[in-house]
Coordinates of C-alpha atoms in Angstrom, one line a residue:
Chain A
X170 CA -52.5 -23.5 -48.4
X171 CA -55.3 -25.0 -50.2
X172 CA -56.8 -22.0 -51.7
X173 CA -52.9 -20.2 -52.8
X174 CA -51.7 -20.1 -56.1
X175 CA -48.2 -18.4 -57.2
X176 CA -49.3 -16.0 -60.4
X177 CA -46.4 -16.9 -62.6
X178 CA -45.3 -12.9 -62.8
X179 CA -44.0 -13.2 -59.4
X180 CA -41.3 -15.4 -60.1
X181 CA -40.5 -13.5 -63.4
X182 CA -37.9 -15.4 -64.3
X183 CA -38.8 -18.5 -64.1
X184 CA -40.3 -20.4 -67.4
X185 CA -43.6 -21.9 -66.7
X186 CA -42.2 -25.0 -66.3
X187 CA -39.9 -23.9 -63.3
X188 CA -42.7 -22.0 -61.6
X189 CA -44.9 -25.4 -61.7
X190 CA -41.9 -27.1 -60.1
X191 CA -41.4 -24.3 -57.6
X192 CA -45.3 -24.2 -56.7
X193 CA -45.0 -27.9 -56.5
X194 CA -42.1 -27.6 -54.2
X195 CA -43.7 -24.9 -52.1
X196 CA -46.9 -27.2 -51.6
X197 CA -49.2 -24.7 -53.5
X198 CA -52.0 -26.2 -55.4
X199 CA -52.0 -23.2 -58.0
X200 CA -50.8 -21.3 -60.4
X201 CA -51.9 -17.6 -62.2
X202 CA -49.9 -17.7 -66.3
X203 CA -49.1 -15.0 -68.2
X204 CA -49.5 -16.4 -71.6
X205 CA -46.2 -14.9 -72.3
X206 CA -44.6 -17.7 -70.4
X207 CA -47.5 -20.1 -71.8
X208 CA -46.9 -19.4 -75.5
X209 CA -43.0 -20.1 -75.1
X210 CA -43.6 -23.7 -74.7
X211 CA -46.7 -23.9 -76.7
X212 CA -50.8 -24.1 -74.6
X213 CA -50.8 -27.7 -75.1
X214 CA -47.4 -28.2 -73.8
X215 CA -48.2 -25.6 -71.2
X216 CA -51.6 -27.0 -70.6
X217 CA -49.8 -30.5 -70.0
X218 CA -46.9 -29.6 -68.0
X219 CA -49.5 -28.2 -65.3
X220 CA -51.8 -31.2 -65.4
X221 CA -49.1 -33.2 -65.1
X222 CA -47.9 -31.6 -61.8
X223 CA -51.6 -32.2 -60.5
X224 CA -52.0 -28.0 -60.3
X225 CA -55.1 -25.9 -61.0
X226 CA -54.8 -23.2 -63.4
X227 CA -56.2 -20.5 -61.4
X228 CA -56.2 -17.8 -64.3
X229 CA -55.1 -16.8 -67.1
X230 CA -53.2 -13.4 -67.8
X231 CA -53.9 -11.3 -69.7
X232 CA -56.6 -10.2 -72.2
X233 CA -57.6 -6.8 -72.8
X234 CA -56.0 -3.8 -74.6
X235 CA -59.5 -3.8 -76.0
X236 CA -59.6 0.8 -76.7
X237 CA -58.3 1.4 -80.3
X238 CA -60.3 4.1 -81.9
X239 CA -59.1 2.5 -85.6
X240 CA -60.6 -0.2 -87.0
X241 CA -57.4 -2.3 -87.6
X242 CA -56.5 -1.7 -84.2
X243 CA -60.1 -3.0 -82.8
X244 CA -59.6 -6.3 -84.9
X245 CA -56.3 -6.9 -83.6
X246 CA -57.4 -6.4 -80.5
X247 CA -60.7 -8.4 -81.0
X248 CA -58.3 -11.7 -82.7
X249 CA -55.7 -11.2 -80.1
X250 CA -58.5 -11.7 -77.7
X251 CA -60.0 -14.8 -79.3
X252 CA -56.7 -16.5 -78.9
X253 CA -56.6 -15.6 -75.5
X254 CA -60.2 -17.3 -74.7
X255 CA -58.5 -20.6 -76.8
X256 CA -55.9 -20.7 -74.8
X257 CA -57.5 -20.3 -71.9
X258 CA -60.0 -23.1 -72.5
X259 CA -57.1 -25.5 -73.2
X260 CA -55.2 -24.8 -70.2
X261 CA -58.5 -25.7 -68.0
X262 CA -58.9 -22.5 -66.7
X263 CA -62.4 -20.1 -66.2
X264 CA -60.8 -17.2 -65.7
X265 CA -59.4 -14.5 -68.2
X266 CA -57.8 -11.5 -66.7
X267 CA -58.8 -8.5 -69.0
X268 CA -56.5 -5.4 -68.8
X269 CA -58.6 -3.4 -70.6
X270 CA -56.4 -0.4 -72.1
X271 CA -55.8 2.8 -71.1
X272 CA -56.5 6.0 -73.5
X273 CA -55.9 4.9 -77.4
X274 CA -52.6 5.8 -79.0
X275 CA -51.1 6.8 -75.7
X276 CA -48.1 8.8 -77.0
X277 CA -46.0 10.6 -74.5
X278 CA -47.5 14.2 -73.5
X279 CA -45.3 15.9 -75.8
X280 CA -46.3 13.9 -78.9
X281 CA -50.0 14.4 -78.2
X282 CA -49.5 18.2 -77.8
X283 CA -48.0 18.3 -81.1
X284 CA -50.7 15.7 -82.8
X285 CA -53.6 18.0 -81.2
X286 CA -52.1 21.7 -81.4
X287 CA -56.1 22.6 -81.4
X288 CA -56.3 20.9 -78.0
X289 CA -58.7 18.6 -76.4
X290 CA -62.3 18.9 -78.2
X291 CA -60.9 17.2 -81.1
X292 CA -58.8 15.3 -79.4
X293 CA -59.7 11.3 -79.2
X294 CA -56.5 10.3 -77.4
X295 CA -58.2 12.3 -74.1
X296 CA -62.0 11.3 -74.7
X297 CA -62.0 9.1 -71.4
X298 CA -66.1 8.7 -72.1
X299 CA -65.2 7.0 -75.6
X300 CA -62.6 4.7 -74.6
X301 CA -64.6 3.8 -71.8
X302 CA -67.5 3.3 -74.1
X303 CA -65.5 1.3 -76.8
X304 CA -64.5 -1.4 -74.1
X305 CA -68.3 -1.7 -73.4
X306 CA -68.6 -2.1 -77.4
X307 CA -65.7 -4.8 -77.6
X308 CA -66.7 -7.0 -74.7
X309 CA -69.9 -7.1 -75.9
X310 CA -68.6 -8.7 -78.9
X311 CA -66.3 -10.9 -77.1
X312 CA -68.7 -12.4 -74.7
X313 CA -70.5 -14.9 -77.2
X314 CA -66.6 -16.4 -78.1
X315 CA -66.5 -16.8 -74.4
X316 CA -69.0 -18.3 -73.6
X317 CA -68.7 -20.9 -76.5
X318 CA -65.5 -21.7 -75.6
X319 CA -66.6 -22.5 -71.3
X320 CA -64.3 -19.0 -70.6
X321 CA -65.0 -15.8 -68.7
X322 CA -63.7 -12.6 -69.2
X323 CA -62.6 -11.4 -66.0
X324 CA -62.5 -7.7 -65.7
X325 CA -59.8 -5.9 -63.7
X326 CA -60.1 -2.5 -62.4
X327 CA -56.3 -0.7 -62.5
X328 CA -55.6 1.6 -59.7
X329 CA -56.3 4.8 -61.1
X330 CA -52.7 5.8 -61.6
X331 CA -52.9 3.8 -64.8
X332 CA -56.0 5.1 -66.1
X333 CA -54.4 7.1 -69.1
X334 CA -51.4 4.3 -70.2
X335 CA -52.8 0.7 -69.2
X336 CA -56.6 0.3 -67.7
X337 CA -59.5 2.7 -68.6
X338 CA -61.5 0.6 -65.7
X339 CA -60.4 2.0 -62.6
X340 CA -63.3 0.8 -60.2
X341 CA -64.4 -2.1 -58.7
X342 CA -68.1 -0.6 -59.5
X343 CA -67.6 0.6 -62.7
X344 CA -66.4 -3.2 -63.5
X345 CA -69.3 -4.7 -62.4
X346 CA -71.7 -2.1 -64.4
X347 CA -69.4 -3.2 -67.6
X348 CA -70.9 -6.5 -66.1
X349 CA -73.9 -6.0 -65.4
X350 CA -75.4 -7.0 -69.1
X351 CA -73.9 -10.4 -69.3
X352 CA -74.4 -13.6 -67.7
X353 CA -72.0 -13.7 -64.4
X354 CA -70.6 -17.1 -65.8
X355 CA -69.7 -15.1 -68.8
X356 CA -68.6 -11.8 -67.6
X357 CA -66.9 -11.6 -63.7
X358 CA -64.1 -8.8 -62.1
X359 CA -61.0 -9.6 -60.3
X360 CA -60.4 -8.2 -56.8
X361 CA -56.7 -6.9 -56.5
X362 CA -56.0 -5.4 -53.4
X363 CA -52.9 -3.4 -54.9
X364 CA -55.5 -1.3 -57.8
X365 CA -59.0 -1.3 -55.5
X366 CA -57.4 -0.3 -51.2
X367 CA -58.2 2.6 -51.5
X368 CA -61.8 2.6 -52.7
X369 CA -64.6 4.0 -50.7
X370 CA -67.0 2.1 -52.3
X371 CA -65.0 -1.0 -51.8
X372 CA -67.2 -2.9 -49.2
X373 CA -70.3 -2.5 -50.8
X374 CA -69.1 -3.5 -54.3
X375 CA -67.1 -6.4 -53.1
X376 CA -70.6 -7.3 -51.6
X377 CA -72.3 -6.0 -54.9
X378 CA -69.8 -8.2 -56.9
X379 CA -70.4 -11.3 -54.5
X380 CA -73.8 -11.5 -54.6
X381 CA -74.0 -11.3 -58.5
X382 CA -71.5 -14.2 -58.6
X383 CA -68.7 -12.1 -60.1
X384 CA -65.8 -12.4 -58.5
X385 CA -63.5 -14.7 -60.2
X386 CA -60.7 -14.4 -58.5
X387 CA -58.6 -12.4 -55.4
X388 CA -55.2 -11.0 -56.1
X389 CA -53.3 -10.0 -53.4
X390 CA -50.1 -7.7 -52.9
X391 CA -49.7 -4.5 -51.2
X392 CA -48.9 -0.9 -52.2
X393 CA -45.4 0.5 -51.6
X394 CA -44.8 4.0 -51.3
X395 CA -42.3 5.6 -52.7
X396 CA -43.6 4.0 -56.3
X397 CA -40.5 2.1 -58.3
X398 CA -39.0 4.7 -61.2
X399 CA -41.6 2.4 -63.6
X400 CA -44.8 2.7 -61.3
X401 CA -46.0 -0.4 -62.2
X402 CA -43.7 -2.6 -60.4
X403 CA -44.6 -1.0 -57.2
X404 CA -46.1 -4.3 -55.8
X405 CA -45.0 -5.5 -52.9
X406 CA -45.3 -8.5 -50.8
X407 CA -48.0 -8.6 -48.6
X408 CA -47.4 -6.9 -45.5
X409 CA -44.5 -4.6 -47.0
X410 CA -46.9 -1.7 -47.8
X411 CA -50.4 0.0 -46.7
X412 CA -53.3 -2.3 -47.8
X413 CA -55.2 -3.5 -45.2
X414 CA -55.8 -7.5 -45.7
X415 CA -57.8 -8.1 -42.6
X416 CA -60.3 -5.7 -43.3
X417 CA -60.6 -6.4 -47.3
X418 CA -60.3 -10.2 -46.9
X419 CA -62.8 -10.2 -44.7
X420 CA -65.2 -8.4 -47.1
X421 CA -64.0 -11.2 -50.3
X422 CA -65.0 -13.7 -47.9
X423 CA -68.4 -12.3 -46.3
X424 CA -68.9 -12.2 -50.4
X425 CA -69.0 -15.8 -50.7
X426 CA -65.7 -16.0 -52.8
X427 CA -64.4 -19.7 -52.5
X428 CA -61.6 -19.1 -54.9
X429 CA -58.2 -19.6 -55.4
X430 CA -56.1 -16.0 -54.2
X431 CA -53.2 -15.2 -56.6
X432 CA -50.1 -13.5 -55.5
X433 CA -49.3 -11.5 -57.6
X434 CA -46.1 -9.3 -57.2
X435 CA -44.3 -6.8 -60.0
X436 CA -41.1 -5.8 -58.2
X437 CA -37.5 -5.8 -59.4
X438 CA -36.6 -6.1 -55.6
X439 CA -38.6 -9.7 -55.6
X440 CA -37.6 -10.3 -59.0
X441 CA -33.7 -10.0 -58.1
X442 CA -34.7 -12.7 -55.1
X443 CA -34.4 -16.3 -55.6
X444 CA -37.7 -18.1 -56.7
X445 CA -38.3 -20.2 -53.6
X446 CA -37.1 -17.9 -51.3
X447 CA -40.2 -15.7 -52.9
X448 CA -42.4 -18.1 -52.7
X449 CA -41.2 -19.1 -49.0
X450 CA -41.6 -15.6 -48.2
X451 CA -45.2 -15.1 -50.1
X452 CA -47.1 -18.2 -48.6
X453 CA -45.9 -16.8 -44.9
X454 CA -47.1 -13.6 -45.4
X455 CA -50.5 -15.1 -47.0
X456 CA -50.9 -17.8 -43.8
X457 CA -50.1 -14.5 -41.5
X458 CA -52.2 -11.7 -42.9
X459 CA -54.4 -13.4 -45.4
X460 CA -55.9 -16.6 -44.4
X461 CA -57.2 -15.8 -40.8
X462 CA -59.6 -13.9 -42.5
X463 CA -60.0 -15.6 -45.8
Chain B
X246 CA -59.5 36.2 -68.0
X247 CA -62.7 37.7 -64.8
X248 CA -62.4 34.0 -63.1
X249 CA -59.0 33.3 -63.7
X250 CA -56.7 32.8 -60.6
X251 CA -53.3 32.0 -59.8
X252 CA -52.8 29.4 -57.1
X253 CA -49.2 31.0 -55.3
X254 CA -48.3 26.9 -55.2
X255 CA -47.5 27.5 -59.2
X256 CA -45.3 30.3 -58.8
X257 CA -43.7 28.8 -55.8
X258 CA -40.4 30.5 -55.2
X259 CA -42.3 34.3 -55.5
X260 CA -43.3 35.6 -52.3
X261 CA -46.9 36.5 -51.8
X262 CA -46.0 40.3 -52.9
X263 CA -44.3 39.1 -56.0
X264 CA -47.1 36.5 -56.6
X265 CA -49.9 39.6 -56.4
X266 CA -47.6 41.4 -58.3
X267 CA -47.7 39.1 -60.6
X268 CA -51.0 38.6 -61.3
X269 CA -51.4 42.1 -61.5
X270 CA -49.3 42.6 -64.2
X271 CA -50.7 39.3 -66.2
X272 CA -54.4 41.0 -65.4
X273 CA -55.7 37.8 -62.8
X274 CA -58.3 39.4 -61.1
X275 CA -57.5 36.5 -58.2
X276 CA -55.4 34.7 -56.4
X277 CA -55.4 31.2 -54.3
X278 CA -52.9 31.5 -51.0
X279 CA -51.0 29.0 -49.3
X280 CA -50.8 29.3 -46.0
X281 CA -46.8 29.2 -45.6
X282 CA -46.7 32.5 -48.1
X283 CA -49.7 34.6 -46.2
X284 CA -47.9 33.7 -42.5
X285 CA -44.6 34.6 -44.0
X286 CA -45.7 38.4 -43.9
X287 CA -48.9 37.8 -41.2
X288 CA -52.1 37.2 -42.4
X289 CA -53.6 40.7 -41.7
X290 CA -50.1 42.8 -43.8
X291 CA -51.2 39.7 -46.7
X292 CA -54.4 40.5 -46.7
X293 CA -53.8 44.2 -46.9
X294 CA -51.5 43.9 -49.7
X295 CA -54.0 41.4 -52.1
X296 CA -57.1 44.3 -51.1
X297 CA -54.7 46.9 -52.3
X298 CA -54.1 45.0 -55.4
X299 CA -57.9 44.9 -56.0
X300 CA -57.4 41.0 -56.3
X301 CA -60.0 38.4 -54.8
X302 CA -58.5 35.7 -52.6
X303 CA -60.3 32.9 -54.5
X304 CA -59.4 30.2 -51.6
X305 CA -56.8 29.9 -48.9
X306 CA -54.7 26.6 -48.8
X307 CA -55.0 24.5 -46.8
X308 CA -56.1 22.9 -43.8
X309 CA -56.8 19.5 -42.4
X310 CA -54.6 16.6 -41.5
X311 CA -57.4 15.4 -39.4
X312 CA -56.4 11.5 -39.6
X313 CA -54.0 11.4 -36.2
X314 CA -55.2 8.2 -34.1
X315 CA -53.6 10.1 -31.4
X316 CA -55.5 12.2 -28.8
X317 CA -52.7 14.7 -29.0
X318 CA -52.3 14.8 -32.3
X319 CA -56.0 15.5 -33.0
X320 CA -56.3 18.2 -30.6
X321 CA -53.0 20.1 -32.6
X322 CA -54.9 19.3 -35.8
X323 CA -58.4 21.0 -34.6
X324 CA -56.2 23.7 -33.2
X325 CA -54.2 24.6 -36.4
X326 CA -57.4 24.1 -38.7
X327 CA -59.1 26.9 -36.2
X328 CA -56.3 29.3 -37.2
X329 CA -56.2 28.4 -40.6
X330 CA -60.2 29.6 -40.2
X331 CA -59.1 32.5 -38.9
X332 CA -57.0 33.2 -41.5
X333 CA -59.3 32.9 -44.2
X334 CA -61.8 35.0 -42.4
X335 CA -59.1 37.9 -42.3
X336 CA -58.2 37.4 -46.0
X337 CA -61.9 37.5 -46.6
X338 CA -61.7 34.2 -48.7
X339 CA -65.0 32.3 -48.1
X340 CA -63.2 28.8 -49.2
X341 CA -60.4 26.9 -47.2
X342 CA -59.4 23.7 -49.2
X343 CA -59.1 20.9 -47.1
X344 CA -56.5 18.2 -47.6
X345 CA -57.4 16.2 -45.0
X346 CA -54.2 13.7 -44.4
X347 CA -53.0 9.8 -45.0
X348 CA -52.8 7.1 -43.1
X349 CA -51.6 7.6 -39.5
X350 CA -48.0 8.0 -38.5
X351 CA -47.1 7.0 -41.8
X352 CA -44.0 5.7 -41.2
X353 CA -42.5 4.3 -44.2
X354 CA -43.4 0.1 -44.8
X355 CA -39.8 -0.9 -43.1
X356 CA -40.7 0.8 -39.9
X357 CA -44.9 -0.1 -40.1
X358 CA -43.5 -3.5 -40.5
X359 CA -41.2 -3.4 -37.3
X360 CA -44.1 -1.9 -35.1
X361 CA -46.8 -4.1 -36.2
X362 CA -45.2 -7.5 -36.4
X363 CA -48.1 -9.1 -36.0
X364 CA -49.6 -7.9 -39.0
X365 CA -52.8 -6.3 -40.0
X366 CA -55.5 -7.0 -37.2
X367 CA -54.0 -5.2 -34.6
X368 CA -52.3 -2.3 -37.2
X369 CA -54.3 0.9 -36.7
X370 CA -52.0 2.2 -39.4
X371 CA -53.9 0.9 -42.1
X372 CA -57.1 0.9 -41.1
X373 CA -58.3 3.2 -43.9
X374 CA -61.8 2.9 -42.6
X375 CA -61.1 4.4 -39.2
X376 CA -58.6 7.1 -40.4
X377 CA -61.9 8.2 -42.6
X378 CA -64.1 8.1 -39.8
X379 CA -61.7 10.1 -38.2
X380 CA -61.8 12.7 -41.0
X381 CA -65.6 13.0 -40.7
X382 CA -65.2 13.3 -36.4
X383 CA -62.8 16.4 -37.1
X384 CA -65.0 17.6 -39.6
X385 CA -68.4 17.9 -37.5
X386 CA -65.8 19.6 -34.8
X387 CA -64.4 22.3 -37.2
X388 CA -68.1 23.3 -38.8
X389 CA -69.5 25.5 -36.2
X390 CA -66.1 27.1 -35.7
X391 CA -65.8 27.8 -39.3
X392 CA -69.5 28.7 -39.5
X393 CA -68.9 31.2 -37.0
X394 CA -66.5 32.5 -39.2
X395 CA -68.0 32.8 -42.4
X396 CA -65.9 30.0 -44.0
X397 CA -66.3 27.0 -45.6
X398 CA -64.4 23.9 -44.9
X399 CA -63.8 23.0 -49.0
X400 CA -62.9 19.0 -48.7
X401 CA -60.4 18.2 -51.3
X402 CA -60.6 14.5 -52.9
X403 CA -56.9 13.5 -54.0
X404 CA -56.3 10.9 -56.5
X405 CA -55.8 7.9 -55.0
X406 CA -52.2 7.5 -55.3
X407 CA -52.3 9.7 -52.2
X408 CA -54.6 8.2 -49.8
X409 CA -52.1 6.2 -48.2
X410 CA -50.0 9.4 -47.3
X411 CA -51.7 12.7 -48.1
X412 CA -55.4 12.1 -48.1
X413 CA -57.6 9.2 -47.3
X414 CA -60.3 11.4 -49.0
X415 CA -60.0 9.6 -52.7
X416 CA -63.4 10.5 -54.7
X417 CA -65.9 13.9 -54.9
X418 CA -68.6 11.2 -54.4
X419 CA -66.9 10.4 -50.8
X420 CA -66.7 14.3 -50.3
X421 CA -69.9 15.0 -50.5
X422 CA -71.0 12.0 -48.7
X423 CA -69.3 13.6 -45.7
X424 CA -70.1 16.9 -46.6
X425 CA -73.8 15.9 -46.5
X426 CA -74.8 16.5 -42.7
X427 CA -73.8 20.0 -42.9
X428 CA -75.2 22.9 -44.7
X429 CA -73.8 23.5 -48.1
X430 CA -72.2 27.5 -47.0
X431 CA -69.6 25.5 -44.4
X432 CA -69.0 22.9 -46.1
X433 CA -68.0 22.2 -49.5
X434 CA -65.6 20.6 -52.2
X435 CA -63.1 21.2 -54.7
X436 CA -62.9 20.3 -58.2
X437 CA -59.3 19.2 -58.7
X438 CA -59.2 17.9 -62.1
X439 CA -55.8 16.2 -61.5
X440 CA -56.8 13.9 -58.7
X441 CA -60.9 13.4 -60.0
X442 CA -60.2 13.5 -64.2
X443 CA -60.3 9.4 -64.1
X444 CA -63.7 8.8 -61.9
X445 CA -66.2 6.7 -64.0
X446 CA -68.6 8.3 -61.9
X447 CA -67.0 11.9 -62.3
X448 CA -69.9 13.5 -64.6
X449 CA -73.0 12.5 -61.7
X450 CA -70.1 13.8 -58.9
X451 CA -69.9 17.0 -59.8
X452 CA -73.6 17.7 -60.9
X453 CA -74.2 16.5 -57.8
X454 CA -71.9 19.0 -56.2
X455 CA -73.9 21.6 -58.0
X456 CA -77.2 20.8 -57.4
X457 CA -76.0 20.7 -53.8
X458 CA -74.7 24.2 -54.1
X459 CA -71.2 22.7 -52.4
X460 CA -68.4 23.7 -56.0
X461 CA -66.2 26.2 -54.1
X462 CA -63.1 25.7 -56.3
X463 CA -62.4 24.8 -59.6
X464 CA -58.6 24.0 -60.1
X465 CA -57.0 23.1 -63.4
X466 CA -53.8 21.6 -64.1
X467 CA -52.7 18.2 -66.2
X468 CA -52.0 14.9 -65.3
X469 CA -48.4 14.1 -66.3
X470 CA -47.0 10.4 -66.7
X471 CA -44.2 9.3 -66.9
X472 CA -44.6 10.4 -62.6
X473 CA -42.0 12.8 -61.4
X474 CA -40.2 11.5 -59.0
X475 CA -41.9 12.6 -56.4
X476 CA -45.2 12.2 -57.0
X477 CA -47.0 15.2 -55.6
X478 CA -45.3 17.1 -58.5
X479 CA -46.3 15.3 -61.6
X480 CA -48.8 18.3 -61.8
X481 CA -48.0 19.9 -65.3
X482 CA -49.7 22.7 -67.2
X483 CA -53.1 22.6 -68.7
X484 CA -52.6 20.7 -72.4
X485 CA -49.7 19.1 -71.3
X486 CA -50.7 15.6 -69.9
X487 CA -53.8 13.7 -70.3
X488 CA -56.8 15.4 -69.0
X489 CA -60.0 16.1 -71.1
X490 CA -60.5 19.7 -70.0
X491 CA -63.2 20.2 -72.6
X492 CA -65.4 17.7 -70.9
X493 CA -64.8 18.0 -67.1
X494 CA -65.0 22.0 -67.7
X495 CA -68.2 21.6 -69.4
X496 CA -70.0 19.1 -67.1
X497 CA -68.7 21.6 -64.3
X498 CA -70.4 24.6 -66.2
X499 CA -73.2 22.6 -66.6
X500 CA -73.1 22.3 -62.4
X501 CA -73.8 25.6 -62.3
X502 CA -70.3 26.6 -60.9
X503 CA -69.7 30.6 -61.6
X504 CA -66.9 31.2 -59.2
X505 CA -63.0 31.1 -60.2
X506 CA -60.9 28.5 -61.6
X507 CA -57.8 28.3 -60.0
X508 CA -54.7 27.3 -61.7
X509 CA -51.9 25.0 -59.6
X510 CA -49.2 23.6 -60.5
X511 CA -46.7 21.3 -58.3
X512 CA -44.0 20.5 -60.9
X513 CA -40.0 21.0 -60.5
X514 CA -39.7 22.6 -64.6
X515 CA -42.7 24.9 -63.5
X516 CA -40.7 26.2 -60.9
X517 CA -37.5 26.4 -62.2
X518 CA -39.0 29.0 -65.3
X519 CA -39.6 32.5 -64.7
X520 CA -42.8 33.5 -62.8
X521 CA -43.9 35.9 -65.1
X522 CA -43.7 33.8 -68.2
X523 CA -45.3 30.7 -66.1
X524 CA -48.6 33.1 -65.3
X525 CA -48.3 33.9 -69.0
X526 CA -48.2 30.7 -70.0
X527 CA -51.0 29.3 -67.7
X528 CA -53.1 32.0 -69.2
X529 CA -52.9 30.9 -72.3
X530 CA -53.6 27.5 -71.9
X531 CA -56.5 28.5 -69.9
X532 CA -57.9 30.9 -72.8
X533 CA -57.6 28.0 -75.3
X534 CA -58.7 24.5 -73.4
X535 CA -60.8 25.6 -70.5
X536 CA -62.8 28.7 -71.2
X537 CA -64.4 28.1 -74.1
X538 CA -66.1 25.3 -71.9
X539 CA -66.7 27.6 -68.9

């Protein structure tokens, strides 16, 4: 269990400092935060507490939301962001998890309709190319912060089902082509085998993204079908749904990741669970249909 | 309205007489068939009655479900996609969209779990690469049949929310990578700009497809969030959702595509409103956000 670390979403309910204890308990080395459960107690506290359990921060979650087409929303974004590189310096961790944003403003259909009664060509809240192109625009901006402060911003592709309301990245490639400009110490991806499965292109840009030194880090949980009423928390345990681990494990590790992987799970089923019964039942699944491969 | 047709899937509860009627009266000069409304009366009475309406039969819907790791249940595939040639060659529709299936079985997870306990190694139902591969062996089978025939096999790329159950093709770049052995008059792709609106890679796709000579359908309809609940149906009138029909319809002008744009819709409100005022309604959406960019 060397390389597993419990991302602190799984066990939702737990504070940060019951999901050190229950990694502890569990024999994980690891952890993933979501800075929601960091900023609770304070980074330094936070920072401590996981120090003091003798755990690795394996990431921090989340930056991003980085595709405002107004000003003030771009400098909220762009602050918001800087704390986010802070805090992840004083928690000890490389990695920030960028979820980039999905399609500015994103008001329900209805709402847009009435907003644009002309229809798309003046319509901003569609323009995929521009959102797409203002994320290009704000991590450029980010990067030198990062790299001041030891921190890189980790860029996650989101299964395309949440390219209009949470992730304009929707590739593994397109991810690394954001990347491409930047130093890969600076700049890296995250594989997550719930958004990328079903990609194509997914061997050769796991490849692509090992050979540049990119990938940062390997989330794993699987994709359930039917999706939960909110699609989002369609993440299942590993084993539960149709991803292939063997195969795309494989293809991490013939990358030359050496990494912690993250389990990450959103799931009101696991969430309902006791916390070390999920986190029993997560590091079987990993040592059954993860680790021979990894 | 000259390239405007009505995919039969949008008026769903008329029968394929009502649906020509239909169009008729809304002055379509086109219609896209499924196959369940066209056997309903026998393909050579449906084909009489859209020739008597002086419609076109823009493209017949659909074939393939090629993905069966099962000897038997490939040769019933190759045998229904023969008749579904046949079919189209009778209703003297060149195109024959291709939705070419999911994962194998596709069991839900509770029952994939129970017949592959031993996880993913030995699990042929998630081996997404070899369900693909499969897709391409079915394909090289079907082309001289259909060539014979004077129909193209149209390969339909589905978002990627389906490629576990519905169709493990997932990108127009994968499409024409497997349409690329094969001369561009048997087989070809569709432009679905529900399942391709969020590719990064979606403008060099389709002038790709053009320069290749391989657009045989343009289909329009919105992408809708929240999801219905089922899924399939979260297809919603042009305007409606979040697709930039301005763009995509201008990059597919640009392609060089001249034949007709099919509207379909798969959505439970759709259904449930009166045929007549639906076609009426797609119309109109069509005049204002996609032909001005045609």
């Amino acid at each position: 269990m060397s390389r597993l670390s419990l991302n602190t979403a799984t066990t939702k309910h737990w504070t940060l400092e019951e999901a050190v204890a229950g990694a502890v308990r569990a024999g994980l080395p690891a952890v993933g935060l979501w800075r929601d459960r960091v900023q609770e107690i304070g980074v330094a506290r936070a920072a401590a507490v996981v120090a003091g359990a003798g755990l690795r921060v394996s990431s921090l979650c989340r930056g991003g939301f980085l595709t405002s087409d107004e000003e003030a929303g771009q400098r909220a974004a762009l602050d918001d962001n800087r704390r986010a590189i802070e805090e992840a310096a004083t928690l000890g961790t490389h990695e920030l998890v960028m979820v980039v944003g999905g399609l500015p403003a994103a008001p329900g259909p209805e709402q847009r309709a009435a907003a644009y009664p002309g229809g798309s060509p003046a319509d901003p809240a569609r323009d995929l190319v521009a959102a797409r192109q203002r994320v290009a625009d704000r991590i450029g901006e980010l990067v030198p912060f990062a790299a001041g402060h030891g921190v890189r911003l980790v860029l996650e592709p989101l299964h395309p089902l949440f390219a209009a309301d949470r992730a304009v990245i929707s590739t593994l490639g397109q991810a690394l082509d954001l990347a491409e400009p930047y130093p890969s110490e600076v700049v890296g991806v995250v594989v997550d085998t719930y958004h990328v499965w079903w990609d194509p292109d997914l061997a050769r840009q796991i490849a692509r993204a090992g050979a540049a030194g990119r990938i940062a880090s390997y989330q794993v949980c699987d994709f359930l079908l039917p999706l939960q009423p909110l699609a989002l928390n369609s993440r299942g345990h590993v084993g539960d749904g149709y991803v292939d681990f063997a195969t795309i494990t494989g293809w991490v590790r013939d990358a030359g990741y050496a990494g912690d992987v993250e389990v990450e799970i959103f799931h009101e089923g696991v969430w309902a669970t006791d916390g070390d019964e999920t986190v029993r039942t997560l590091a079987e699944r990993y040592v059954r249909h993860v680790l021979p491969y990894l």
